[in-house]
Structure formats: C-alpha cells, structure tokens
Amino acid sequence: MLSYYEGMAGGELVVTPVENTGFVPEEATIVGNTCLYGATGGQVFVRGKAGERFAVRNSLAEAVVEGTGDHCCEYMTGGCVVVLGKVGRNVAAGMTGGLAYILDEDDSLMPKVNKEIVKVQRVTAPVGQMQLKSLVEAHVEKTGSGKGAAILKEWDAYLPLFWQLVPPSEEDTPEACATYEATSAGQVTSFQSA
C-alpha cells in the first residue's frame, strides 16, 4: 500500500490495481494514509479505497476514490473530492472550503460526518450535478472502474444517494446553491438561500 501525492501541485495521477489480483478493487485499500495532504492542484483517480486522512488539507486538487478510512477531507480548504463508497468516522472535520460528494447507499454516512462546520445536503444544484457526473465519467474513463460505470448506467437512481458536504465558504457557489443565477458575465442576478 502506498501513500501518494502529498503536496501535489498539478498534473494527473491514476491508480489502479494490477489485473487479476484476486480482489474486488472497490473493496480493497490500494493507497495509504494522508493522500493529497496539502495538495494545491491536479487530479487524482483511484480505483479502490484510500487509507485514513484522504485529502487532508487539500486546497485545490480534484479527486475520485472508491472509499476511505477515517478523517476524509479533514481541514480541507478547497478542491473537490468524490467518494464512491464507504468512509470512516470524522469526515470533514475542520473543512472550511471545497466540496465533497459522498455516495451513501446504505444510509450510514450521517453519523460519520463532523457537522461542526459543514452543511450536508443532497446534490440539487445543476452545476453541482454536472461537476459530480463529469468527475465520475473521468474516473471511469481513466481507471475502468466497474463501480463508476454502474453508477453512470443508472445515474438517475444513484444521484439521490449522493450527499454534498458544503462548508460556509461554498454555500453561495453555483455548485452548492440550487437557486444561484448568473448573467453571461458571471455576475449574480438573483439569489435565494436554500
């Protein structure tokens, strides 16, 4: 098991297990603890699970992973993380920026989220839905993920199973706010709190 991309500042990393390993990729931890620690850019796609503290202090990187250990998105200040499987406890502790999308197929997520700062909501904003879907599509294209492919095939059934973790700094963004409207110049023309 490896720990990757600490201090990542750009580029793209794709991690997949070796073929015919005898395990199901989305059930196996294939990258270690503190992946994306302090990352300031780039994209990461992991066909499998990550250890503890995935995306801790992530500032701008985008990532898709198929499950994580404890403390996912801890102290995150920016970027976007998509988790297509189970997470450990204390998710989003100290998360002040960025967005996280977490698939919750068995209603087990809520007790694991540290809600001191973040708001937990369904993905209702069209821009947020597009962001989520495009990252899952990229994940499938780059890793060959069976889990991701199944989600895309039944997108309308899976979308309501995703939660979006939103810190206060992101509440008024088009990705998190379903009532956000902008002009062609990108200026807000009207806004109503959700």
PDB file of C-alpha atoms in Angstrom:
ATOM      1  CA  MET A   1       0.000   0.000   0.000  1.00  0.00           C
ATOM      2  CA  LEU A   2       1.395   3.360  -0.991  1.00  0.00           C
ATOM      3  CA  SER A   3       0.833   6.908   0.163  1.00  0.00           C
ATOM      4  CA  TYR A   4       0.670   9.265  -2.792  1.00  0.00           C
ATOM      5  CA  TYR A   5       0.577  12.876  -3.863  1.00  0.00           C
ATOM      6  CA  GLU A   6       1.489  14.712  -0.666  1.00  0.00           C
ATOM      7  CA  GLY A   7       1.931  18.339  -1.688  1.00  0.00           C
ATOM      8  CA  MET A   8       0.672  17.681  -5.223  1.00  0.00           C
ATOM      9  CA  ALA A   9       0.622  20.947  -7.197  1.00  0.00           C
ATOM     10  CA  GLY A  10      -0.742  19.836 -10.574  1.00  0.00           C
ATOM     11  CA  GLY A  11      -0.856  17.036 -13.104  1.00  0.00           C
ATOM     12  CA  GLU A  12      -2.912  13.874 -13.090  1.00  0.00           C
ATOM     13  CA  LEU A  13      -2.422  10.631 -11.208  1.00  0.00           C
ATOM     14  CA  VAL A  14      -4.355   7.444 -11.937  1.00  0.00           C
ATOM     15  CA  VAL A  15      -4.012   4.497  -9.552  1.00  0.00           C
ATOM     16  CA  THR A  16      -5.439   1.101 -10.465  1.00  0.00           C
ATOM     17  CA  PRO A  17      -4.695  -2.365  -9.107  1.00  0.00           C
ATOM     18  CA  VAL A  18      -2.769  -4.881 -11.148  1.00  0.00           C
ATOM     19  CA  GLU A  19      -5.070  -7.071 -13.269  1.00  0.00           C
ATOM     20  CA  ASN A  20      -6.132 -10.471 -11.884  1.00  0.00           C
ATOM     21  CA  THR A  21      -5.179  -9.713  -8.290  1.00  0.00           C
ATOM     22  CA  GLY A  22      -7.963 -11.826  -6.852  1.00  0.00           C
ATOM     23  CA  PHE A  23      -9.751  -8.981  -5.070  1.00  0.00           C
ATOM     24  CA  VAL A  24     -12.513  -6.567  -5.981  1.00  0.00           C
ATOM     25  CA  PRO A  25     -10.860  -3.137  -6.491  1.00  0.00           C
ATOM     26  CA  GLU A  26     -13.561  -1.065  -4.781  1.00  0.00           C
ATOM     27  CA  GLU A  27     -13.310  -3.282  -1.692  1.00  0.00           C
ATOM     28  CA  ALA A  28      -9.528  -3.011  -1.317  1.00  0.00           C
ATOM     29  CA  THR A  29      -7.405  -0.228   0.138  1.00  0.00           C
ATOM     30  CA  ILE A  30      -4.801   0.432  -2.552  1.00  0.00           C
ATOM     31  CA  VAL A  31      -3.411   3.817  -1.470  1.00  0.00           C
ATOM     32  CA  GLY A  32      -2.276   4.639   2.035  1.00  0.00           C
ATOM     33  CA  ASN A  33      -2.830   7.364   4.593  1.00  0.00           C
ATOM     34  CA  THR A  34      -2.674  11.146   4.007  1.00  0.00           C
ATOM     35  CA  CYS A  35      -3.050  11.017   0.223  1.00  0.00           C
ATOM     36  CA  LEU A  36      -3.408  14.564  -1.171  1.00  0.00           C
ATOM     37  CA  TYR A  37      -2.013  16.109   2.013  1.00  0.00           C
ATOM     38  CA  GLY A  38      -1.767  19.833   1.287  1.00  0.00           C
ATOM     39  CA  ALA A  39      -2.411  19.397  -2.450  1.00  0.00           C
ATOM     40  CA  THR A  40      -2.713  22.678  -4.355  1.00  0.00           C
ATOM     41  CA  GLY A  41      -3.804  21.354  -7.741  1.00  0.00           C
ATOM     42  CA  GLY A  42      -4.160  18.432 -10.124  1.00  0.00           C
ATOM     43  CA  GLN A  43      -6.494  15.462 -10.405  1.00  0.00           C
ATOM     44  CA  VAL A  44      -6.357  12.024  -8.781  1.00  0.00           C
ATOM     45  CA  PHE A  45      -8.394   8.954  -9.730  1.00  0.00           C
ATOM     46  CA  VAL A  46      -8.131   5.847  -7.522  1.00  0.00           C
ATOM     47  CA  ARG A  47      -9.806   2.573  -8.490  1.00  0.00           C
ATOM     48  CA  GLY A  48     -10.023   1.309  -4.950  1.00  0.00           C
ATOM     49  CA  LYS A  49     -10.070   2.714  -1.437  1.00  0.00           C
ATOM     50  CA  ALA A  50      -7.718   5.088   0.353  1.00  0.00           C
ATOM     51  CA  GLY A  51      -6.476   4.884   3.920  1.00  0.00           C
ATOM     52  CA  GLU A  52      -7.053   7.473   6.625  1.00  0.00           C
ATOM     53  CA  ARG A  53      -6.974  11.257   6.191  1.00  0.00           C
ATOM     54  CA  PHE A  54      -7.616  11.220   2.450  1.00  0.00           C
ATOM     55  CA  ALA A  55      -7.452  14.815   1.123  1.00  0.00           C
ATOM     56  CA  VAL A  56      -6.392  16.260   4.488  1.00  0.00           C
ATOM     57  CA  ARG A  57      -5.610  19.965   3.946  1.00  0.00           C
ATOM     58  CA  ASN A  58      -6.489  19.632   0.248  1.00  0.00           C
ATOM     59  CA  SER A  59      -6.526  23.124  -1.246  1.00  0.00           C
ATOM     60  CA  LEU A  60      -7.370  22.783  -4.937  1.00  0.00           C
ATOM     61  CA  ALA A  61      -6.995  19.194  -6.168  1.00  0.00           C
ATOM     62  CA  GLU A  62      -9.902  17.166  -7.559  1.00  0.00           C
ATOM     63  CA  ALA A  63     -10.103  13.500  -6.630  1.00  0.00           C
ATOM     64  CA  VAL A  64     -12.287  10.442  -7.062  1.00  0.00           C
ATOM     65  CA  VAL A  65     -11.808   7.416  -4.819  1.00  0.00           C
ATOM     66  CA  GLU A  66     -13.964   4.358  -4.104  1.00  0.00           C
ATOM     67  CA  GLY A  67     -13.900   4.535  -0.292  1.00  0.00           C
ATOM     68  CA  THR A  68     -11.752   5.957   2.526  1.00  0.00           C
ATOM     69  CA  GLY A  69     -10.712   5.427   6.110  1.00  0.00           C
ATOM     70  CA  ASP A  70     -11.281   7.888   8.956  1.00  0.00           C
ATOM     71  CA  HIS A  71     -10.935  11.700   8.721  1.00  0.00           C
ATOM     72  CA  CYS A  72     -11.611  12.076   4.970  1.00  0.00           C
ATOM     73  CA  CYS A  73     -11.466  15.755   3.867  1.00  0.00           C
ATOM     74  CA  GLU A  74     -10.123  16.859   7.257  1.00  0.00           C
ATOM     75  CA  TYR A  75      -9.088  20.551   7.253  1.00  0.00           C
ATOM     76  CA  MET A  76      -9.830  20.764   3.523  1.00  0.00           C
ATOM     77  CA  THR A  77      -9.782  24.347   2.206  1.00  0.00           C
ATOM     78  CA  GLY A  78     -10.583  23.898  -1.489  1.00  0.00           C
ATOM     79  CA  GLY A  79     -10.876  21.488  -4.373  1.00  0.00           C
ATOM     80  CA  CYS A  80     -13.387  18.703  -4.850  1.00  0.00           C
ATOM     81  CA  VAL A  81     -13.466  15.123  -3.565  1.00  0.00           C
ATOM     82  CA  VAL A  82     -15.844  12.394  -4.764  1.00  0.00           C
ATOM     83  CA  VAL A  83     -16.130   9.178  -2.738  1.00  0.00           C
ATOM     84  CA  LEU A  84     -17.963   6.296  -4.433  1.00  0.00           C
ATOM     85  CA  GLY A  85     -18.088   4.084  -1.363  1.00  0.00           C
ATOM     86  CA  LYS A  86     -17.961   3.920   2.411  1.00  0.00           C
ATOM     87  CA  VAL A  87     -15.970   6.316   4.572  1.00  0.00           C
ATOM     88  CA  GLY A  88     -14.665   6.101   8.117  1.00  0.00           C
ATOM     89  CA  ARG A  89     -15.552   8.409  11.003  1.00  0.00           C
ATOM     90  CA  ASN A  90     -14.962  12.155  11.453  1.00  0.00           C
ATOM     91  CA  VAL A  91     -15.495  13.119   7.805  1.00  0.00           C
ATOM     92  CA  ALA A  92     -14.996  16.832   7.029  1.00  0.00           C
ATOM     93  CA  ALA A  93     -13.654  17.801  10.466  1.00  0.00           C
ATOM     94  CA  GLY A  94     -12.383  21.361  10.146  1.00  0.00           C
ATOM     95  CA  MET A  95     -13.336  21.524   6.452  1.00  0.00           C
ATOM     96  CA  THR A  96     -13.559  25.232   5.560  1.00  0.00           C
ATOM     97  CA  GLY A  97     -13.527  25.141   1.757  1.00  0.00           C
ATOM     98  CA  GLY A  98     -14.058  22.975  -1.291  1.00  0.00           C
ATOM     99  CA  LEU A  99     -16.810  20.438  -1.825  1.00  0.00           C
ATOM    100  CA  ALA A 100     -17.164  16.729  -1.177  1.00  0.00           C
ATOM    101  CA  TYR A 101     -19.660  14.347  -2.754  1.00  0.00           C
ATOM    102  CA  ILE A 102     -20.141  11.038  -0.957  1.00  0.00           C
ATOM    103  CA  LEU A 103     -22.243   8.109  -2.151  1.00  0.00           C
ATOM    104  CA  ASP A 104     -24.350   6.719   0.707  1.00  0.00           C
ATOM    105  CA  GLU A 105     -26.018   3.522  -0.472  1.00  0.00           C
ATOM    106  CA  ASP A 106     -26.931   2.236   2.994  1.00  0.00           C
ATOM    107  CA  ASP A 107     -27.741   5.423   4.961  1.00  0.00           C
ATOM    108  CA  SER A 108     -24.614   5.053   7.106  1.00  0.00           C
ATOM    109  CA  LEU A 109     -22.924   8.399   6.343  1.00  0.00           C
ATOM    110  CA  MET A 110     -24.635  10.906   8.652  1.00  0.00           C
ATOM    111  CA  PRO A 111     -23.195   9.695  11.991  1.00  0.00           C
ATOM    112  CA  LYS A 112     -19.714   9.729  10.427  1.00  0.00           C
ATOM    113  CA  VAL A 113     -19.776  13.389   9.327  1.00  0.00           C
ATOM    114  CA  ASN A 114     -18.385  16.053  11.642  1.00  0.00           C
ATOM    115  CA  LYS A 115     -21.082  18.711  11.238  1.00  0.00           C
ATOM    116  CA  GLU A 116     -19.420  21.470  13.309  1.00  0.00           C
ATOM    117  CA  ILE A 117     -18.668  23.445  10.136  1.00  0.00           C
ATOM    118  CA  VAL A 118     -20.144  21.753   7.062  1.00  0.00           C
ATOM    119  CA  LYS A 119     -23.722  21.549   5.906  1.00  0.00           C
ATOM    120  CA  VAL A 120     -24.789  18.191   4.482  1.00  0.00           C
ATOM    121  CA  GLN A 121     -27.272  18.338   1.620  1.00  0.00           C
ATOM    122  CA  ARG A 122     -28.393  16.422  -1.432  1.00  0.00           C
ATOM    123  CA  VAL A 123     -26.919  17.421  -4.777  1.00  0.00           C
ATOM    124  CA  THR A 124     -29.696  19.651  -6.131  1.00  0.00           C
ATOM    125  CA  ALA A 125     -27.777  22.431  -7.889  1.00  0.00           C
ATOM    126  CA  PRO A 126     -27.498  21.677 -11.633  1.00  0.00           C
ATOM    127  CA  VAL A 127     -23.867  22.868 -11.701  1.00  0.00           C
ATOM    128  CA  GLY A 128     -23.058  20.581  -8.764  1.00  0.00           C
ATOM    129  CA  GLN A 129     -24.742  17.658 -10.513  1.00  0.00           C
ATOM    130  CA  MET A 130     -22.651  18.351 -13.626  1.00  0.00           C
ATOM    131  CA  GLN A 131     -19.459  18.606 -11.570  1.00  0.00           C
ATOM    132  CA  LEU A 132     -20.167  15.286  -9.854  1.00  0.00           C
ATOM    133  CA  LYS A 133     -21.128  13.446 -13.035  1.00  0.00           C
ATOM    134  CA  SER A 134     -18.154  14.754 -15.024  1.00  0.00           C
ATOM    135  CA  LEU A 135     -15.727  13.608 -12.324  1.00  0.00           C
ATOM    136  CA  VAL A 136     -17.327  10.141 -12.197  1.00  0.00           C
ATOM    137  CA  GLU A 137     -17.149   9.973 -16.013  1.00  0.00           C
ATOM    138  CA  ALA A 138     -13.459  10.912 -15.949  1.00  0.00           C
ATOM    139  CA  HIS A 139     -12.858   8.303 -13.235  1.00  0.00           C
ATOM    140  CA  VAL A 140     -14.439   5.552 -15.339  1.00  0.00           C
ATOM    141  CA  GLU A 141     -12.593   6.644 -18.482  1.00  0.00           C
ATOM    142  CA  LYS A 142      -9.208   6.711 -16.754  1.00  0.00           C
ATOM    143  CA  THR A 143      -9.470   3.726 -14.377  1.00  0.00           C
ATOM    144  CA  GLY A 144     -12.014   1.374 -15.961  1.00  0.00           C
ATOM    145  CA  SER A 145     -13.936   1.410 -12.672  1.00  0.00           C
ATOM    146  CA  GLY A 146     -16.811  -1.061 -12.600  1.00  0.00           C
ATOM    147  CA  LYS A 147     -18.351   0.782  -9.655  1.00  0.00           C
ATOM    148  CA  GLY A 148     -18.253   4.094 -11.527  1.00  0.00           C
ATOM    149  CA  ALA A 149     -19.654   2.512 -14.694  1.00  0.00           C
ATOM    150  CA  ALA A 150     -22.589   1.046 -12.736  1.00  0.00           C
ATOM    151  CA  ILE A 151     -23.318   4.475 -11.234  1.00  0.00           C
ATOM    152  CA  LEU A 152     -23.301   6.162 -14.645  1.00  0.00           C
ATOM    153  CA  LYS A 153     -25.503   3.464 -16.183  1.00  0.00           C
ATOM    154  CA  GLU A 154     -28.168   4.116 -13.514  1.00  0.00           C
ATOM    155  CA  TRP A 155     -27.379   7.811 -12.946  1.00  0.00           C
ATOM    156  CA  ASP A 156     -30.949   8.877 -12.153  1.00  0.00           C
ATOM    157  CA  ALA A 157     -31.188   6.201  -9.448  1.00  0.00           C
ATOM    158  CA  TYR A 158     -27.759   6.931  -7.930  1.00  0.00           C
ATOM    159  CA  LEU A 159     -27.833  10.750  -7.894  1.00  0.00           C
ATOM    160  CA  PRO A 160     -30.286  10.910  -4.932  1.00  0.00           C
ATOM    161  CA  LEU A 161     -27.906   8.666  -2.947  1.00  0.00           C
ATOM    162  CA  PHE A 162     -25.092  11.233  -3.015  1.00  0.00           C
ATOM    163  CA  TRP A 163     -24.593  13.769  -0.236  1.00  0.00           C
ATOM    164  CA  GLN A 164     -22.789  17.045  -0.808  1.00  0.00           C
ATOM    165  CA  LEU A 165     -20.676  18.398   2.065  1.00  0.00           C
ATOM    166  CA  VAL A 166     -20.663  22.187   1.922  1.00  0.00           C
ATOM    167  CA  PRO A 167     -18.654  24.496   4.202  1.00  0.00           C
ATOM    168  CA  PRO A 168     -19.947  28.071   4.661  1.00  0.00           C
ATOM    169  CA  SER A 169     -17.466  29.478   2.125  1.00  0.00           C
ATOM    170  CA  GLU A 170     -19.079  27.377  -0.625  1.00  0.00           C
ATOM    171  CA  GLU A 171     -22.786  27.851   0.215  1.00  0.00           C
ATOM    172  CA  ASP A 172     -23.290  30.630  -2.339  1.00  0.00           C
ATOM    173  CA  THR A 173     -21.468  28.899  -5.217  1.00  0.00           C
ATOM    174  CA  PRO A 174     -23.287  27.577  -8.291  1.00  0.00           C
ATOM    175  CA  GLU A 175     -22.170  24.029  -7.389  1.00  0.00           C
ATOM    176  CA  ALA A 176     -23.879  24.144  -3.984  1.00  0.00           C
ATOM    177  CA  CYS A 177     -26.766  26.590  -4.376  1.00  0.00           C
ATOM    178  CA  ALA A 178     -29.708  25.391  -6.463  1.00  0.00           C
ATOM    179  CA  THR A 179     -31.121  28.927  -6.754  1.00  0.00           C
ATOM    180  CA  TYR A 180     -27.900  30.545  -7.980  1.00  0.00           C
ATOM    181  CA  GLU A 181     -28.368  32.509 -11.197  1.00  0.00           C
ATOM    182  CA  ALA A 182     -25.696  34.317 -13.158  1.00  0.00           C
ATOM    183  CA  THR A 183     -25.530  36.562 -16.193  1.00  0.00           C
ATOM    184  CA  SER A 184     -23.364  35.683 -19.162  1.00  0.00           C
ATOM    185  CA  ALA A 185     -20.653  37.789 -17.493  1.00  0.00           C
ATOM    186  CA  GLY A 186     -20.846  35.520 -14.439  1.00  0.00           C
ATOM    187  CA  GLN A 187     -22.401  38.092 -12.111  1.00  0.00           C
ATOM    188  CA  VAL A 188     -25.130  37.057  -9.712  1.00  0.00           C
ATOM    189  CA  THR A 189     -28.523  38.407 -10.737  1.00  0.00           C
ATOM    190  CA  SER A 190     -30.607  36.830  -8.003  1.00  0.00           C
ATOM    191  CA  PHE A 191     -30.047  34.630  -5.032  1.00  0.00           C
ATOM    192  CA  GLN A 192     -32.256  32.902  -2.515  1.00  0.00           C
ATOM    193  CA  SER A 193     -30.854  30.866   0.318  1.00  0.00           C
ATOM    194  CA  ALA A 194     -31.795  27.193   0.046  1.00  0.00           C
TER     195      ALA A 194
END
